Short mmCIF file of N, CA and C in Angstrom, two decimals:
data_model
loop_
_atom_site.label_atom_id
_atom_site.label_comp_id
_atom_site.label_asym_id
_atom_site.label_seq_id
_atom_site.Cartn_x
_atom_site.Cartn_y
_atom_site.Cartn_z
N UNK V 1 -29.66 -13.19 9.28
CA UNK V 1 -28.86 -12.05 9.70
C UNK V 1 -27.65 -11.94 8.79
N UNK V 2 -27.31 -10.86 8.26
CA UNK V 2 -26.22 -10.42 7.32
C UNK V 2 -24.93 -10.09 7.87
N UNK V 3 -24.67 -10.17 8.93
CA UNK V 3 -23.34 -9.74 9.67
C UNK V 3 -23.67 -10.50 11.01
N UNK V 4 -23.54 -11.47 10.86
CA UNK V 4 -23.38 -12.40 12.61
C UNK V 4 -22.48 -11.65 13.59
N UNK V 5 -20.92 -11.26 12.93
CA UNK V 5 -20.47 -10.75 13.94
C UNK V 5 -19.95 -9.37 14.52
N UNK V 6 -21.23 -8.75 13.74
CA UNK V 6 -21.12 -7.21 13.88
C UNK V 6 -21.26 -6.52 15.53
N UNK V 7 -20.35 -6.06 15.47
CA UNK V 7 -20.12 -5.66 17.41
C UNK V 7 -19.56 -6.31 17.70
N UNK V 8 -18.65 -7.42 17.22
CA UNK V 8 -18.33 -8.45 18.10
C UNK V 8 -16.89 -8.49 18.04
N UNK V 9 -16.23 -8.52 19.11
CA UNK V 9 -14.75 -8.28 19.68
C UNK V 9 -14.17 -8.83 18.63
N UNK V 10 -12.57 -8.57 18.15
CA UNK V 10 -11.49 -8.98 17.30
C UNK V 10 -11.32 -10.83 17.87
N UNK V 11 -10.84 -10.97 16.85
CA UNK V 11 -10.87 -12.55 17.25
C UNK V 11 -9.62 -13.06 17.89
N UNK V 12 -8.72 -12.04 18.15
CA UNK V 12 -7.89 -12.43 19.43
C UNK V 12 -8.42 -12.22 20.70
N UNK V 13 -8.13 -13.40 21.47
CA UNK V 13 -9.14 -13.80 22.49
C UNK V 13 -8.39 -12.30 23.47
N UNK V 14 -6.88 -11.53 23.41
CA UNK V 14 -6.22 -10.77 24.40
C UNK V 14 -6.50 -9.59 24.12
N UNK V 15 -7.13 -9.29 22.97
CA UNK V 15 -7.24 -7.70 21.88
C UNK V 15 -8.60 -7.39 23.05
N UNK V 16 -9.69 -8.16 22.95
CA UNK V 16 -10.73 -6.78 23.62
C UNK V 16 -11.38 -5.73 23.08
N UNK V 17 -10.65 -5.19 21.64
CA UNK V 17 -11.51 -4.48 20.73
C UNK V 17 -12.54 -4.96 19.85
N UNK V 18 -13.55 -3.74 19.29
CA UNK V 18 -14.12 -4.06 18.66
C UNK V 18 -13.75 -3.66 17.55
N UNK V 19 -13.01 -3.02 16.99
CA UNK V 19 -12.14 -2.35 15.56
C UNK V 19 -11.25 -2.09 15.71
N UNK V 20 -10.59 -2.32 14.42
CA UNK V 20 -8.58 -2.05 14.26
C UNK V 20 -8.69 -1.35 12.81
N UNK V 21 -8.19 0.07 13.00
CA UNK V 21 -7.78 0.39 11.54
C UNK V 21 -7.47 0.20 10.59
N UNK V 22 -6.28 -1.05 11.52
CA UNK V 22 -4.91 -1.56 10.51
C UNK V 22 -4.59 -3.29 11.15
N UNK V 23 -4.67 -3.90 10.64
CA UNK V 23 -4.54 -5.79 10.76
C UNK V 23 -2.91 -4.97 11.73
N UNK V 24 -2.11 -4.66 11.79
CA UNK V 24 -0.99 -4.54 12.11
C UNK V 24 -1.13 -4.03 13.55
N UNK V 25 -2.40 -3.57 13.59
CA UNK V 25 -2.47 -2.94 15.18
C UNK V 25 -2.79 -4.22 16.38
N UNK V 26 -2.81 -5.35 15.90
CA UNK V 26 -3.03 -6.43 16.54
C UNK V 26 -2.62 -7.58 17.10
N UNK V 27 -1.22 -7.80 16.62
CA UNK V 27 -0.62 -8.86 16.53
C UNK V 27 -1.43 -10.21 15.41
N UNK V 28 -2.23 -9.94 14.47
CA UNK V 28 -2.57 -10.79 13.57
C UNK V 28 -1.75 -11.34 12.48
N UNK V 29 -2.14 -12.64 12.77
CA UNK V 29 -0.62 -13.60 11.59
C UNK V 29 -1.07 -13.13 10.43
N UNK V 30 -2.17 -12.98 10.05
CA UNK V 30 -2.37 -13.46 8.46
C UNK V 30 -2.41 -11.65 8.19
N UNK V 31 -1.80 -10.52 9.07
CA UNK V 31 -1.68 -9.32 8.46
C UNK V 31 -1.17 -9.01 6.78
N UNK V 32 -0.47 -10.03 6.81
CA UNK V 32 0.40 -9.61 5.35
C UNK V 32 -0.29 -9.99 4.52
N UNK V 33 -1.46 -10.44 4.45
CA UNK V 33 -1.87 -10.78 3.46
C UNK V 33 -3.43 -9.70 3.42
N UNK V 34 -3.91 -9.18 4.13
CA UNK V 34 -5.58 -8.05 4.57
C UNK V 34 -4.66 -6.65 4.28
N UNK V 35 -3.29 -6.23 4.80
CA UNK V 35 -3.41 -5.21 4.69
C UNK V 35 -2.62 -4.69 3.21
N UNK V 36 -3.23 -4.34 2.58
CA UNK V 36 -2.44 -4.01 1.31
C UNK V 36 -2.62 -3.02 1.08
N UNK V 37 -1.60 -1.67 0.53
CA UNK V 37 -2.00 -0.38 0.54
C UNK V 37 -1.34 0.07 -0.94
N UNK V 38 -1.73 0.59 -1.64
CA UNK V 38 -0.94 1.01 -3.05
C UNK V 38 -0.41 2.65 -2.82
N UNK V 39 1.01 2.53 -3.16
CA UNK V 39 1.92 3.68 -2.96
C UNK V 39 1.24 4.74 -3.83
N UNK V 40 1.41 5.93 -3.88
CA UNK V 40 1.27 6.86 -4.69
C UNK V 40 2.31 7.66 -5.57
N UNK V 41 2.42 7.65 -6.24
CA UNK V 41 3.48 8.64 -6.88
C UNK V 41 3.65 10.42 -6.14
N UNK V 42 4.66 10.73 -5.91
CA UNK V 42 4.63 11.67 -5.00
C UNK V 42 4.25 13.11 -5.85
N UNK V 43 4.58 12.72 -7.59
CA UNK V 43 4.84 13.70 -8.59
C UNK V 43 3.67 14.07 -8.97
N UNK V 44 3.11 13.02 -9.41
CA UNK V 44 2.20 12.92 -10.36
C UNK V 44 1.14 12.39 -10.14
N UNK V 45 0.61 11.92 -8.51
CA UNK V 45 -0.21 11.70 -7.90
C UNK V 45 -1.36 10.31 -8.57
N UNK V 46 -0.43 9.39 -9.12
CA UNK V 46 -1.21 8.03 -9.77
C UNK V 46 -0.78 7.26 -8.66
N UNK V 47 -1.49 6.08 -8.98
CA UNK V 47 -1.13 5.11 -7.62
C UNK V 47 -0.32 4.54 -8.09
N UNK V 48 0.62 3.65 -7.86
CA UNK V 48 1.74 2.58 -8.38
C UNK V 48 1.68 1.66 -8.33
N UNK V 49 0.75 0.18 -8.84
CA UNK V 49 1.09 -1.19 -8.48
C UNK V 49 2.28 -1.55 -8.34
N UNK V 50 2.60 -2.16 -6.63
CA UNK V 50 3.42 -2.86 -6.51
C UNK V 50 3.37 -4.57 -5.88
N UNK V 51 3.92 -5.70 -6.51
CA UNK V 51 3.37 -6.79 -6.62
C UNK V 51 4.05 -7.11 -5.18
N UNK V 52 3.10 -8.28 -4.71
CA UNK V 52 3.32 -7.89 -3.31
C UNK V 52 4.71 -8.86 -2.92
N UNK V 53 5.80 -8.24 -1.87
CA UNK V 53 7.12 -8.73 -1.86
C UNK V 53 7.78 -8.11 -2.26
N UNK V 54 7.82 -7.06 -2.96
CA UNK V 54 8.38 -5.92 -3.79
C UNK V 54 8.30 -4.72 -2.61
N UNK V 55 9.45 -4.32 -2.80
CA UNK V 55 9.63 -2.99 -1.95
C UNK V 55 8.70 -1.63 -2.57
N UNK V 56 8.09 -1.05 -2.10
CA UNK V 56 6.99 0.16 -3.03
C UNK V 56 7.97 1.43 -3.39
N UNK V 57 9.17 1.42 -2.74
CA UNK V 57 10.01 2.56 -2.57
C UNK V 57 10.79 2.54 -3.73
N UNK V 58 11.28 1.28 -4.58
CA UNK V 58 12.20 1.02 -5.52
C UNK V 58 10.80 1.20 -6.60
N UNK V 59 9.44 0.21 -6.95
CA UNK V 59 8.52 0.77 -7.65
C UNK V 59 8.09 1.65 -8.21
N UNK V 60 8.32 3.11 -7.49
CA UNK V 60 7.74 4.15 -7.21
C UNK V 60 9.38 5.11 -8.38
N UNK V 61 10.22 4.60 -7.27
CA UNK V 61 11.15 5.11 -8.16
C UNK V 61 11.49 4.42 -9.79
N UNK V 62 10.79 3.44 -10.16
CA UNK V 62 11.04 2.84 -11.43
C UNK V 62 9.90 3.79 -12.27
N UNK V 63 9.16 3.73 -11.50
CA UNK V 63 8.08 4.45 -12.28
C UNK V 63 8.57 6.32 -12.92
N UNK V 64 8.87 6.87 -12.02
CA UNK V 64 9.42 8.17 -11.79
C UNK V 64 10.42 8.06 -12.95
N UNK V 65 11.18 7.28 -12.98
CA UNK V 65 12.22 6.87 -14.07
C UNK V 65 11.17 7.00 -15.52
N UNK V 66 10.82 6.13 -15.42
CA UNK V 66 10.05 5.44 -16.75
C UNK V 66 8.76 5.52 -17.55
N UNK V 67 7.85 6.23 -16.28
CA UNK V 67 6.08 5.95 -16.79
C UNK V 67 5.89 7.64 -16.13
N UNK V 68 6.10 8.11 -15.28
CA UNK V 68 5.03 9.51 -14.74
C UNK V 68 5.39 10.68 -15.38
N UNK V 69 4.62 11.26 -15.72
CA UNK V 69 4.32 12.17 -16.83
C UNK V 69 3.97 13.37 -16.15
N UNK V 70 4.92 13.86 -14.70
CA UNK V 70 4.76 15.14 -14.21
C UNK V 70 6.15 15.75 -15.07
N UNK V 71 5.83 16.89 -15.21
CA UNK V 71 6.89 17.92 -15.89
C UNK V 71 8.32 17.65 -15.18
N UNK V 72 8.92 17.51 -13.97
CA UNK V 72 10.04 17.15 -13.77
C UNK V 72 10.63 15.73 -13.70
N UNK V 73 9.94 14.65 -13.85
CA UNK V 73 10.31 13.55 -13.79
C UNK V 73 10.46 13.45 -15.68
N UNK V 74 9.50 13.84 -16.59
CA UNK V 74 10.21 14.21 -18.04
C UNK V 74 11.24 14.90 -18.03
N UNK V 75 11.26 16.42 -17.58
CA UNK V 75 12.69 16.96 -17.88
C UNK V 75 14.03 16.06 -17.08
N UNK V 76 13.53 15.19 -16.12
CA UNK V 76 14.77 14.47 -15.88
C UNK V 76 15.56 13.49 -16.97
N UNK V 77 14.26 13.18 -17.61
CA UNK V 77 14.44 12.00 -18.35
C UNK V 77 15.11 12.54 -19.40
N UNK V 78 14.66 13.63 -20.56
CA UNK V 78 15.39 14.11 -21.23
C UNK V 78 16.82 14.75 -21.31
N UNK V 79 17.10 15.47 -19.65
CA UNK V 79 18.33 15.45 -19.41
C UNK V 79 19.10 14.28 -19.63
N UNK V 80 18.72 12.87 -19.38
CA UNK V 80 19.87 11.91 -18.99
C UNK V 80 19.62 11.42 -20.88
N UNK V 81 18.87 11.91 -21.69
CA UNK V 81 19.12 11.54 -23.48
C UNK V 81 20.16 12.48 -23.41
N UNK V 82 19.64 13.31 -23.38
CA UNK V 82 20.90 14.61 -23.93
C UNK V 82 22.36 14.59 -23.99
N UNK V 83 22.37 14.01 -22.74
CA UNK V 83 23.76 13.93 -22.42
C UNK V 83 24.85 13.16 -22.85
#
């Protein structure tokens, strides 16, 4: 058999479900480490590696700074040469 525990309740003995969207919907310890989600750039719609422990919000904005190649995050950039 390829899935022993297919159907079979969450492995907290108090949960009672059979699926969780999100490790976070559970009270599960080892969440921080299953749920990992990669930010998106809001501009320029690439994903952003952020290494995990790192805030995605400061990432996102380094990137916007430095790497995304939507038309206003360049004209920002060239504003702050210009000046």
């Amino acid at each position: 058999m390829e899935f022993p525990r297919l159907g079979a309740n969450c492995a907290l003995t108090i949960c009672k479900r059979k699926d969780h969207i999100k490790y976070t919907d559970h009270s599960c310890e080892n969440s921080y480490k299953k749920d990992f989600q990669v930010p998106v750039c809001p501009l320029c719609n690439k994903p952003v590696p952020v290494p995990r422990g790192e805030q995605p919000d400061i990432k996102v904005g380094e990137h916007i700074d430095r790497d995304c190649q939507s038309d206003p995050a360049i004209a920002k950039r060239k504003a702050c040469i210009s000046e």
